[in-house]
mmCIF file of C-alpha atoms and ligand atoms in Angstrom:
data_model
loop_
_atom_site.group_PDB
_atom_site.id
_atom_site.type_symbol
_atom_site.label_atom_id
_atom_site.label_comp_id
_atom_site.label_asym_id
_atom_site.label_seq_id
_atom_site.Cartn_x
_atom_site.Cartn_y
_atom_site.Cartn_z
ATOM 1 C CA UNK A 13 0.021 -0.007 0.015
ATOM 2 C CA UNK A 14 2.733 2.378 1.104
ATOM 3 C CA UNK A 15 4.696 1.388 -1.982
ATOM 4 C CA UNK A 16 1.692 2.287 -4.158
ATOM 5 C CA UNK A 17 1.154 5.638 -2.456
ATOM 6 C CA UNK A 18 4.910 6.405 -2.781
ATOM 7 C CA UNK A 19 4.835 5.491 -6.420
ATOM 8 C CA UNK A 20 1.838 7.749 -6.981
ATOM 9 C CA UNK A 21 3.522 10.622 -5.097
ATOM 10 C CA UNK A 22 6.703 10.117 -7.084
ATOM 11 C CA UNK A 23 4.766 10.160 -10.340
ATOM 12 C CA UNK A 24 3.034 13.388 -9.204
ATOM 13 C CA UNK A 25 6.334 15.006 -8.272
ATOM 14 C CA UNK A 26 7.928 14.001 -11.561
ATOM 15 C CA UNK A 27 5.032 15.470 -13.463
ATOM 16 C CA UNK A 28 5.310 18.711 -11.476
ATOM 17 C CA UNK A 29 9.077 19.049 -12.047
ATOM 18 C CA UNK A 30 8.654 18.435 -15.808
ATOM 19 C CA UNK A 31 6.089 21.216 -15.994
ATOM 20 C CA UNK A 32 8.305 23.543 -13.923
ATOM 21 C CA UNK A 33 11.384 22.723 -16.028
ATOM 22 C CA UNK A 34 9.513 23.717 -19.138
ATOM 23 C CA UNK A 35 8.136 26.932 -17.816
ATOM 24 C CA UNK A 36 11.024 29.301 -18.578
ATOM 25 C CA UNK A 37 9.040 32.104 -17.017
ATOM 26 C CA UNK A 38 5.407 31.138 -16.753
ATOM 27 C CA UNK A 39 3.803 27.883 -17.790
ATOM 28 C CA UNK A 40 0.075 27.452 -17.682
ATOM 29 C CA UNK A 41 -2.251 24.772 -18.791
ATOM 30 C CA UNK A 42 -5.859 25.511 -19.633
ATOM 31 C CA UNK A 43 -8.743 23.347 -20.659
ATOM 32 C CA UNK A 44 -11.131 24.696 -22.446
ATOM 33 C CA UNK A 45 -14.810 24.038 -22.970
ATOM 34 C CA UNK A 46 -16.040 24.928 -26.368
ATOM 35 C CA UNK A 47 -17.011 21.424 -27.544
ATOM 36 C CA UNK A 48 -14.886 20.244 -30.447
ATOM 37 C CA UNK A 49 -11.867 18.023 -30.367
ATOM 38 C CA UNK A 50 -11.100 17.789 -26.633
ATOM 39 C CA UNK A 51 -8.650 14.935 -27.131
ATOM 40 C CA UNK A 52 -5.954 17.251 -28.547
ATOM 41 C CA UNK A 53 -3.302 18.786 -26.261
ATOM 42 C CA UNK A 54 -1.129 21.526 -27.710
ATOM 43 C CA UNK A 55 2.156 22.731 -26.166
ATOM 44 C CA UNK A 56 2.648 26.373 -27.156
ATOM 45 C CA UNK A 57 5.859 28.275 -26.503
ATOM 46 C CA UNK A 58 5.323 32.014 -26.855
ATOM 47 C CA UNK A 59 8.182 34.472 -27.410
ATOM 48 C CA UNK A 60 7.294 36.751 -24.491
ATOM 49 C CA UNK A 61 5.164 39.789 -23.800
ATOM 50 C CA UNK A 62 7.382 42.399 -25.407
ATOM 51 C CA UNK A 63 4.758 44.328 -27.375
ATOM 52 C CA UNK A 64 1.094 45.116 -27.791
ATOM 53 C CA UNK A 65 1.190 42.797 -30.820
ATOM 54 C CA UNK A 66 2.420 39.909 -28.645
ATOM 55 C CA UNK A 67 -0.286 40.453 -26.021
ATOM 56 C CA UNK A 68 -2.929 40.355 -28.750
ATOM 57 C CA UNK A 69 -1.381 37.228 -30.238
ATOM 58 C CA UNK A 70 -1.342 35.401 -26.889
ATOM 59 C CA UNK A 71 -5.003 36.246 -26.346
ATOM 60 C CA UNK A 72 -5.859 35.094 -29.858
ATOM 61 C CA UNK A 73 -4.138 31.719 -29.318
ATOM 62 C CA UNK A 74 -5.673 31.190 -25.884
ATOM 63 C CA UNK A 75 -9.210 32.172 -26.985
ATOM 64 C CA UNK A 76 -8.986 30.036 -30.113
ATOM 65 C CA UNK A 77 -7.784 26.955 -28.182
ATOM 66 C CA UNK A 78 -10.757 27.374 -25.876
ATOM 67 C CA UNK A 79 -13.216 27.702 -28.767
ATOM 68 C CA UNK A 80 -11.704 24.696 -30.556
ATOM 69 C CA UNK A 81 -11.831 22.513 -27.395
ATOM 70 C CA UNK A 82 -8.045 22.075 -27.487
ATOM 71 C CA UNK A 83 -6.133 21.779 -24.195
ATOM 72 C CA UNK A 84 -3.411 24.437 -24.317
ATOM 73 C CA UNK A 85 -0.176 24.175 -22.332
ATOM 74 C CA UNK A 86 1.217 27.682 -22.625
ATOM 75 C CA UNK A 87 4.629 28.980 -21.692
ATOM 76 C CA UNK A 88 6.168 32.450 -21.963
ATOM 77 C CA UNK A 89 9.888 32.377 -22.898
ATOM 78 C CA UNK A 90 10.622 35.970 -21.882
ATOM 79 C CA UNK A 91 12.408 36.556 -25.198
ATOM 80 C CA UNK A 92 14.994 33.824 -24.445
ATOM 81 C CA UNK A 93 15.710 30.961 -26.853
ATOM 82 C CA UNK A 94 16.948 28.680 -24.044
ATOM 83 C CA UNK A 95 13.563 29.002 -22.367
ATOM 84 C CA UNK A 96 11.799 28.005 -25.576
ATOM 85 C CA UNK A 97 14.041 24.977 -26.008
ATOM 86 C CA UNK A 98 13.327 23.920 -22.381
ATOM 87 C CA UNK A 99 9.597 24.372 -22.948
ATOM 88 C CA UNK A 100 9.635 22.293 -26.128
ATOM 89 C CA UNK A 101 11.616 19.509 -24.399
ATOM 90 C CA UNK A 102 9.085 19.548 -21.579
ATOM 91 C CA UNK A 103 6.214 19.225 -24.071
ATOM 92 C CA UNK A 104 8.004 16.271 -25.665
ATOM 93 C CA UNK A 105 8.329 14.601 -22.232
ATOM 94 C CA UNK A 106 4.645 15.274 -21.538
ATOM 95 C CA UNK A 107 3.775 13.623 -24.877
ATOM 96 C CA UNK A 108 1.541 16.432 -26.098
ATOM 97 C CA UNK A 109 -0.225 15.809 -29.422
ATOM 98 C CA UNK A 110 1.214 18.838 -31.213
ATOM 99 C CA UNK A 111 3.743 21.581 -30.447
ATOM 100 C CA UNK A 112 3.382 25.108 -31.765
ATOM 101 C CA UNK A 113 5.891 27.915 -31.217
ATOM 102 C CA UNK A 114 6.907 31.322 -32.334
ATOM 103 C CA UNK A 115 10.716 31.195 -32.479
ATOM 104 C CA UNK A 116 12.393 34.192 -30.890
ATOM 105 C CA UNK A 117 15.313 33.947 -33.328
ATOM 106 C CA UNK A 118 15.688 32.084 -36.640
ATOM 107 C CA UNK A 119 18.781 29.917 -35.942
ATOM 108 C CA UNK A 120 19.583 27.071 -33.608
ATOM 109 C CA UNK A 121 16.479 24.927 -33.628
ATOM 110 C CA UNK A 122 17.519 21.769 -35.499
ATOM 111 C CA UNK A 123 18.466 19.655 -32.466
ATOM 112 C CA UNK A 124 15.279 20.188 -30.498
ATOM 113 C CA UNK A 125 13.082 19.924 -33.591
ATOM 114 C CA UNK A 126 14.750 16.593 -34.377
ATOM 115 C CA UNK A 127 13.908 15.454 -30.822
ATOM 116 C CA UNK A 128 10.238 16.294 -31.466
ATOM 117 C CA UNK A 129 10.350 14.479 -34.792
ATOM 118 C CA UNK A 130 11.911 11.374 -33.181
ATOM 119 C CA UNK A 131 9.134 11.452 -30.615
ATOM 120 C CA UNK A 132 6.602 11.644 -33.473
ATOM 121 C CA UNK A 133 5.159 14.922 -32.225
ATOM 122 C CA UNK A 134 4.286 17.293 -35.086
ATOM 123 C CA UNK A 135 5.504 20.893 -34.855
ATOM 124 C CA UNK A 136 3.825 24.007 -36.258
ATOM 125 C CA UNK A 137 5.707 27.284 -36.590
ATOM 126 C CA UNK A 138 3.529 30.256 -35.910
ATOM 127 C CA UNK A 139 4.310 33.969 -36.499
ATOM 128 C CA UNK A 140 8.098 33.544 -36.995
ATOM 129 C CA UNK A 141 10.213 31.225 -39.121
ATOM 130 C CA UNK A 142 13.324 29.150 -38.436
ATOM 131 C CA UNK A 143 16.238 28.900 -40.858
ATOM 132 C CA UNK A 144 16.581 25.073 -40.684
ATOM 133 C CA UNK A 145 17.465 23.567 -44.036
ATOM 134 C CA UNK A 146 15.479 20.414 -43.156
ATOM 135 C CA UNK A 147 11.872 21.515 -43.660
ATOM 136 C CA UNK A 148 10.583 18.087 -42.607
ATOM 137 C CA UNK A 149 11.264 19.194 -39.016
ATOM 138 C CA UNK A 150 7.974 21.134 -38.974
ATOM 139 C CA UNK A 151 4.636 20.580 -40.676
ATOM 140 C CA UNK A 152 3.718 24.111 -41.619
ATOM 141 C CA UNK A 153 4.514 27.777 -41.001
ATOM 142 C CA UNK A 154 1.617 30.125 -40.307
ATOM 143 C CA UNK A 155 2.384 33.850 -40.274
ATOM 144 C CA UNK A 156 3.061 37.132 -42.102
ATOM 145 C CA UNK A 157 5.313 37.773 -45.038
ATOM 146 C CA UNK A 158 7.769 40.046 -43.190
ATOM 147 C CA UNK A 159 9.816 40.807 -46.298
ATOM 148 C CA UNK A 160 6.689 42.112 -47.988
ATOM 149 C CA UNK A 161 5.922 44.229 -44.906
ATOM 150 C CA UNK A 162 9.395 45.837 -45.258
ATOM 151 C CA UNK A 163 8.707 46.422 -48.983
ATOM 152 C CA UNK A 164 5.404 48.120 -48.232
ATOM 153 C CA UNK A 165 7.194 50.471 -45.803
ATOM 154 C CA UNK A 166 9.829 51.249 -48.440
ATOM 155 C CA UNK A 167 7.237 51.899 -51.165
ATOM 156 C CA UNK A 168 5.433 54.455 -49.066
ATOM 157 C CA UNK A 169 8.687 56.266 -48.395
ATOM 158 C CA UNK A 170 9.743 56.324 -52.048
ATOM 159 C CA UNK A 171 6.331 57.758 -53.004
ATOM 160 C CA UNK A 172 6.382 60.312 -50.178
ATOM 161 C CA UNK A 173 9.782 61.681 -51.242
ATOM 162 C CA UNK A 174 9.436 61.178 -54.988
ATOM 163 C CA UNK A 175 9.975 64.847 -55.801
ATOM 164 C CA UNK A 176 12.712 65.450 -53.171
ATOM 165 C CA UNK A 177 16.154 66.217 -54.575
ATOM 166 C CA UNK A 178 18.122 66.292 -51.293
ATOM 167 C CA UNK A 179 19.286 63.197 -49.435
ATOM 168 C CA UNK A 180 16.689 61.600 -47.148
ATOM 169 C CA UNK A 181 18.293 60.629 -43.799
ATOM 170 C CA UNK A 182 16.669 57.571 -42.289
ATOM 171 C CA UNK A 183 17.173 55.968 -38.873
ATOM 172 C CA UNK A 184 15.999 52.419 -38.309
ATOM 173 C CA UNK A 185 14.871 50.754 -35.126
ATOM 174 C CA UNK A 186 15.286 47.042 -35.674
ATOM 175 C CA UNK A 187 13.410 44.261 -33.928
ATOM 176 C CA UNK A 188 15.104 41.595 -31.848
ATOM 177 C CA UNK A 189 18.517 40.719 -33.337
ATOM 178 C CA UNK A 190 18.389 37.481 -35.293
ATOM 179 C CA UNK A 191 14.597 37.308 -35.348
ATOM 180 C CA UNK A 192 12.773 36.692 -38.635
ATOM 181 C CA UNK A 193 10.781 39.949 -38.527
ATOM 182 C CA UNK A 194 13.932 42.031 -37.866
ATOM 183 C CA UNK A 195 15.896 40.304 -40.657
ATOM 184 C CA UNK A 196 13.065 40.355 -43.189
ATOM 185 C CA UNK A 197 11.637 43.785 -42.517
ATOM 186 C CA UNK A 198 15.117 45.251 -42.920
ATOM 187 C CA UNK A 199 15.735 43.311 -46.160
ATOM 188 C CA UNK A 200 12.358 44.190 -47.743
ATOM 189 C CA UNK A 201 12.742 47.901 -46.915
ATOM 190 C CA UNK A 202 16.337 47.979 -48.183
ATOM 191 C CA UNK A 203 15.323 46.244 -51.393
ATOM 192 C CA UNK A 204 12.938 49.086 -52.279
ATOM 193 C CA UNK A 205 14.838 52.155 -51.076
ATOM 194 C CA UNK A 206 18.167 50.784 -52.345
ATOM 195 C CA UNK A 207 17.096 51.609 -55.902
ATOM 196 C CA UNK A 208 17.559 55.367 -55.222
ATOM 197 C CA UNK A 209 20.836 56.570 -53.628
ATOM 198 C CA UNK A 210 19.176 59.623 -52.082
ATOM 199 C CA UNK A 211 17.722 57.331 -49.376
ATOM 200 C CA UNK A 212 20.389 56.887 -46.721
ATOM 201 C CA UNK A 213 20.119 54.785 -43.580
ATOM 202 C CA UNK A 214 22.366 56.853 -41.333
ATOM 203 C CA UNK A 215 21.850 54.752 -38.153
ATOM 204 C CA UNK A 216 20.297 51.339 -37.488
ATOM 205 C CA UNK A 217 20.129 49.516 -34.162
ATOM 206 C CA UNK A 218 17.975 47.031 -32.341
ATOM 207 C CA UNK A 219 15.231 48.250 -29.972
ATOM 208 C CA UNK A 220 14.254 44.634 -29.194
ATOM 209 C CA UNK A 221 10.618 45.330 -30.183
ATOM 210 C CA UNK A 222 9.981 47.147 -26.844
ATOM 211 C CA UNK A 223 8.757 50.640 -26.146
ATOM 212 C CA UNK A 224 11.458 51.326 -23.503
ATOM 213 C CA UNK A 225 14.313 50.261 -25.763
ATOM 214 C CA UNK A 226 12.801 52.188 -28.716
ATOM 215 C CA UNK A 227 12.900 55.334 -26.600
ATOM 216 C CA UNK A 228 16.418 54.755 -25.359
ATOM 217 C CA UNK A 229 17.883 54.035 -28.796
ATOM 218 C CA UNK A 230 16.033 56.948 -30.433
ATOM 219 C CA UNK A 231 17.443 59.293 -27.766
ATOM 220 C CA UNK A 232 20.929 58.150 -28.738
ATOM 221 C CA UNK A 233 20.115 58.556 -32.473
ATOM 222 C CA UNK A 234 18.928 62.099 -31.877
ATOM 223 C CA UNK A 235 22.058 63.046 -29.942
ATOM 224 C CA UNK A 236 24.441 61.861 -32.644
ATOM 225 C CA UNK A 237 22.405 62.790 -35.734
ATOM 226 C CA UNK A 238 21.053 66.341 -35.922
ATOM 227 C CA UNK A 239 19.443 65.813 -39.356
ATOM 228 C CA UNK A 240 17.020 62.904 -39.156
ATOM 229 C CA UNK A 241 14.212 63.039 -41.738
ATOM 230 C CA UNK A 242 12.591 59.627 -41.253
ATOM 231 C CA UNK A 243 12.291 56.909 -38.640
ATOM 232 C CA UNK A 244 11.531 53.361 -39.764
ATOM 233 C CA UNK A 245 10.628 51.292 -36.690
ATOM 234 C CA UNK A 246 10.087 47.541 -37.090
ATOM 235 C CA UNK A 247 7.079 47.706 -34.742
ATOM 236 C CA UNK A 248 4.616 50.165 -33.260
ATOM 237 C CA UNK A 249 5.945 49.816 -29.718
ATOM 238 C CA UNK A 250 9.417 50.959 -30.611
ATOM 239 C CA UNK A 251 7.915 53.748 -32.690
ATOM 240 C CA UNK A 252 5.837 54.875 -29.710
ATOM 241 C CA UNK A 253 8.887 54.904 -27.456
ATOM 242 C CA UNK A 254 10.762 56.863 -30.127
ATOM 243 C CA UNK A 255 7.939 59.444 -30.274
ATOM 244 C CA UNK A 256 8.586 60.177 -26.576
ATOM 245 C CA UNK A 257 12.278 60.660 -27.317
ATOM 246 C CA UNK A 258 11.512 62.959 -30.335
ATOM 247 C CA UNK A 259 9.104 65.091 -28.266
ATOM 248 C CA UNK A 260 11.673 65.161 -25.445
ATOM 249 C CA UNK A 261 14.171 66.577 -27.909
ATOM 250 C CA UNK A 262 11.746 69.388 -28.820
ATOM 251 C CA UNK A 263 10.843 68.023 -32.251
ATOM 252 C CA UNK A 264 7.439 67.219 -33.677
ATOM 253 C CA UNK A 265 6.900 63.523 -34.570
ATOM 254 C CA UNK A 266 5.139 63.034 -37.880
ATOM 255 C CA UNK A 267 6.320 66.451 -39.137
ATOM 256 C CA UNK A 268 9.989 67.173 -38.239
ATOM 257 C CA UNK A 269 10.657 63.457 -38.400
ATOM 258 C CA UNK A 270 8.315 61.227 -40.503
ATOM 259 C CA UNK A 271 7.611 57.878 -38.908
ATOM 260 C CA UNK A 272 6.777 54.490 -40.466
ATOM 261 C CA UNK A 273 6.005 51.508 -38.230
ATOM 262 C CA UNK A 274 4.727 47.960 -38.541
ATOM 263 C CA UNK A 275 1.870 46.153 -36.665
ATOM 264 C CA UNK A 276 -1.155 48.485 -36.393
ATOM 265 C CA UNK A 277 -2.034 47.784 -32.760
ATOM 266 C CA UNK A 278 -4.477 50.187 -31.183
ATOM 267 C CA UNK A 279 -1.894 52.498 -29.587
ATOM 268 C CA UNK A 280 -0.034 52.730 -32.881
ATOM 269 C CA UNK A 281 -3.266 53.435 -34.755
ATOM 270 C CA UNK A 282 -4.110 56.181 -32.230
ATOM 271 C CA UNK A 283 -0.724 57.814 -32.842
ATOM 272 C CA UNK A 284 -1.293 57.502 -36.594
ATOM 273 C CA UNK A 285 -4.712 59.136 -36.313
ATOM 274 C CA UNK A 286 -3.175 61.861 -34.148
ATOM 275 C CA UNK A 287 -0.611 62.626 -36.868
ATOM 276 C CA UNK A 288 2.405 61.461 -34.859
ATOM 277 C CA UNK A 289 3.023 58.415 -37.070
ATOM 278 C CA UNK A 290 2.754 58.823 -40.855
ATOM 279 C CA UNK A 291 2.172 55.277 -42.086
ATOM 280 C CA UNK A 292 1.658 51.824 -40.581
ATOM 281 C CA UNK A 293 2.119 48.466 -42.321
ATOM 282 C CA UNK A 294 -0.239 45.959 -40.726
ATOM 283 C CA UNK A 295 1.016 42.689 -39.193
ATOM 284 C CA UNK A 296 -1.907 40.693 -37.886
ATOM 285 C CA UNK A 297 -1.538 38.929 -34.488
ATOM 286 C CA UNK A 298 -4.896 37.156 -34.808
ATOM 287 C CA UNK A 299 -3.388 33.808 -35.721
ATOM 288 C CA UNK A 300 -5.222 31.666 -33.147
ATOM 289 C CA UNK A 301 -8.165 30.309 -35.160
ATOM 290 C CA UNK A 302 -6.028 29.287 -38.179
ATOM 291 C CA UNK A 303 -3.461 27.738 -35.830
ATOM 292 C CA UNK A 304 -6.097 25.539 -34.167
ATOM 293 C CA UNK A 305 -7.498 24.438 -37.555
ATOM 294 C CA UNK A 306 -4.009 23.493 -38.721
ATOM 295 C CA UNK A 307 -3.317 21.673 -35.434
ATOM 296 C CA UNK A 308 -6.459 19.508 -35.796
ATOM 297 C CA UNK A 309 -5.465 18.562 -39.327
ATOM 298 C CA UNK A 310 -1.858 17.817 -38.494
ATOM 299 C CA UNK A 311 -2.826 15.639 -35.528
ATOM 300 C CA UNK A 312 -5.205 13.648 -37.781
ATOM 301 C CA UNK A 313 -2.317 13.175 -40.241
ATOM 302 C CA UNK A 314 -4.013 15.266 -42.929
ATOM 303 C CA UNK A 315 -1.982 17.247 -45.485
ATOM 304 C CA UNK A 316 -1.591 20.953 -44.776
ATOM 305 C CA UNK A 317 0.090 23.633 -46.870
ATOM 306 C CA UNK A 318 3.764 24.103 -46.082
ATOM 307 C CA UNK A 319 3.192 27.865 -45.784
ATOM 308 C CA UNK A 320 0.104 29.824 -44.753
ATOM 309 C CA UNK A 321 0.543 33.572 -45.246
ATOM 310 C CA UNK A 322 -1.536 35.984 -43.148
ATOM 311 C CA UNK A 323 -3.659 38.574 -45.007
ATOM 312 C CA UNK A 324 -2.687 42.148 -44.100
ATOM 313 C CA UNK A 325 -3.116 45.730 -45.247
ATOM 314 C CA UNK A 326 -1.574 49.193 -44.716
ATOM 315 C CA UNK A 327 -2.917 52.326 -43.030
ATOM 316 C CA UNK A 328 -2.578 56.055 -43.746
ATOM 317 C CA UNK A 329 -3.503 58.706 -41.144
ATOM 318 C CA UNK A 330 -6.989 59.132 -42.706
ATOM 319 C CA UNK A 331 -7.630 55.395 -42.769
ATOM 320 C CA UNK A 332 -6.579 55.119 -39.113
ATOM 321 C CA UNK A 333 -9.199 57.725 -38.124
ATOM 322 C CA UNK A 334 -11.887 55.689 -39.861
ATOM 323 C CA UNK A 335 -11.096 52.269 -38.336
ATOM 324 C CA UNK A 336 -9.764 53.214 -34.899
ATOM 325 C CA UNK A 337 -13.007 52.810 -32.978
ATOM 326 C CA UNK A 338 -13.520 49.244 -34.241
ATOM 327 C CA UNK A 339 -9.929 48.075 -33.880
ATOM 328 C CA UNK A 340 -9.959 44.820 -31.811
ATOM 329 C CA UNK A 341 -6.498 45.067 -30.287
HETATM 330 O O1 AHR B 413 6.872 38.525 -34.792
HETATM 331 C C1 AHR B 413 5.990 39.602 -34.855
HETATM 332 C C2 AHR B 413 6.605 40.783 -34.200
HETATM 333 O O2 AHR B 413 6.925 40.487 -32.867
HETATM 334 C C3 AHR B 413 5.684 42.010 -34.099
HETATM 335 O O3 AHR B 413 5.762 42.833 -35.177
HETATM 336 C C4 AHR B 413 6.299 42.674 -32.923
HETATM 337 O O4 AHR B 413 5.519 43.695 -32.382
HETATM 338 C C5 AHR B 413 6.474 41.509 -32.026
HETATM 339 O O5 AHR B 413 7.128 41.693 -30.895
#
């Protein structure tokens, strides 16, 4: 009897330590309701809570899991790759049915993805890509075309300055170093503006997708560059932090310095409607429902497309005024 109780206690403790090991800064498990396929358990490793976009994405995933009747084991990696790897290993040990994650950076995933493959647990990439050559390591990648987002930002700038003869001095606030959106938004933007030598990126640095870092880096840009014409920020949050820095330096955001950002979260859209941002390229965080549909198919062994690209638009100041009151996030 004692032996049985001890064995049960040991099993319980083991289960608890596995869950704790995978947490990397906050691991929760939620079931659901919703009717639907309650036999599926998904392990989801989120990047963190660095931006308004990320908060909206987390809510979308959690709500969609609930509506689909999928049990969600959720962990927040606090922007650290090692936490995501720990979480994925924990999900493998827990024998979840499917693992989904948004990789904080593009490189360094092959070993852990191979472990998931060996355990026969399908993996779905959501929001961000990995640079693994072996694409059999994951079933599908759901998310935005970040290169195209960068191109859209560049096209607006080229149009805005089409009759300017003088050089256009641009500063760039990059997203998290090594992340797919930082790499791709830079590349897409450069591809478009690179065709005309008058566009000059005079400073470019990471602001890690956060408001605080965006402000800090913009303050440094302003100190060392008296003649900034344009700020290109890889997300709204860094742009909003930069606006504080620009105002602190006695300049008028949107006029003295034109600002282009990516995301279109509510705070960004408010600043666009207020004339402090000039143009926003949308990146939709509402990936949850599509993710749950893909997860159900993948678990059943059905074919899914290798790439599912999110539909997105762009916003001018006038368009922001029109849609602001109905913006969901
Ligand atoms: O991967 C999507 C990006 O990550 C969003 O543009 C940014 O706000 C977030 O942190």
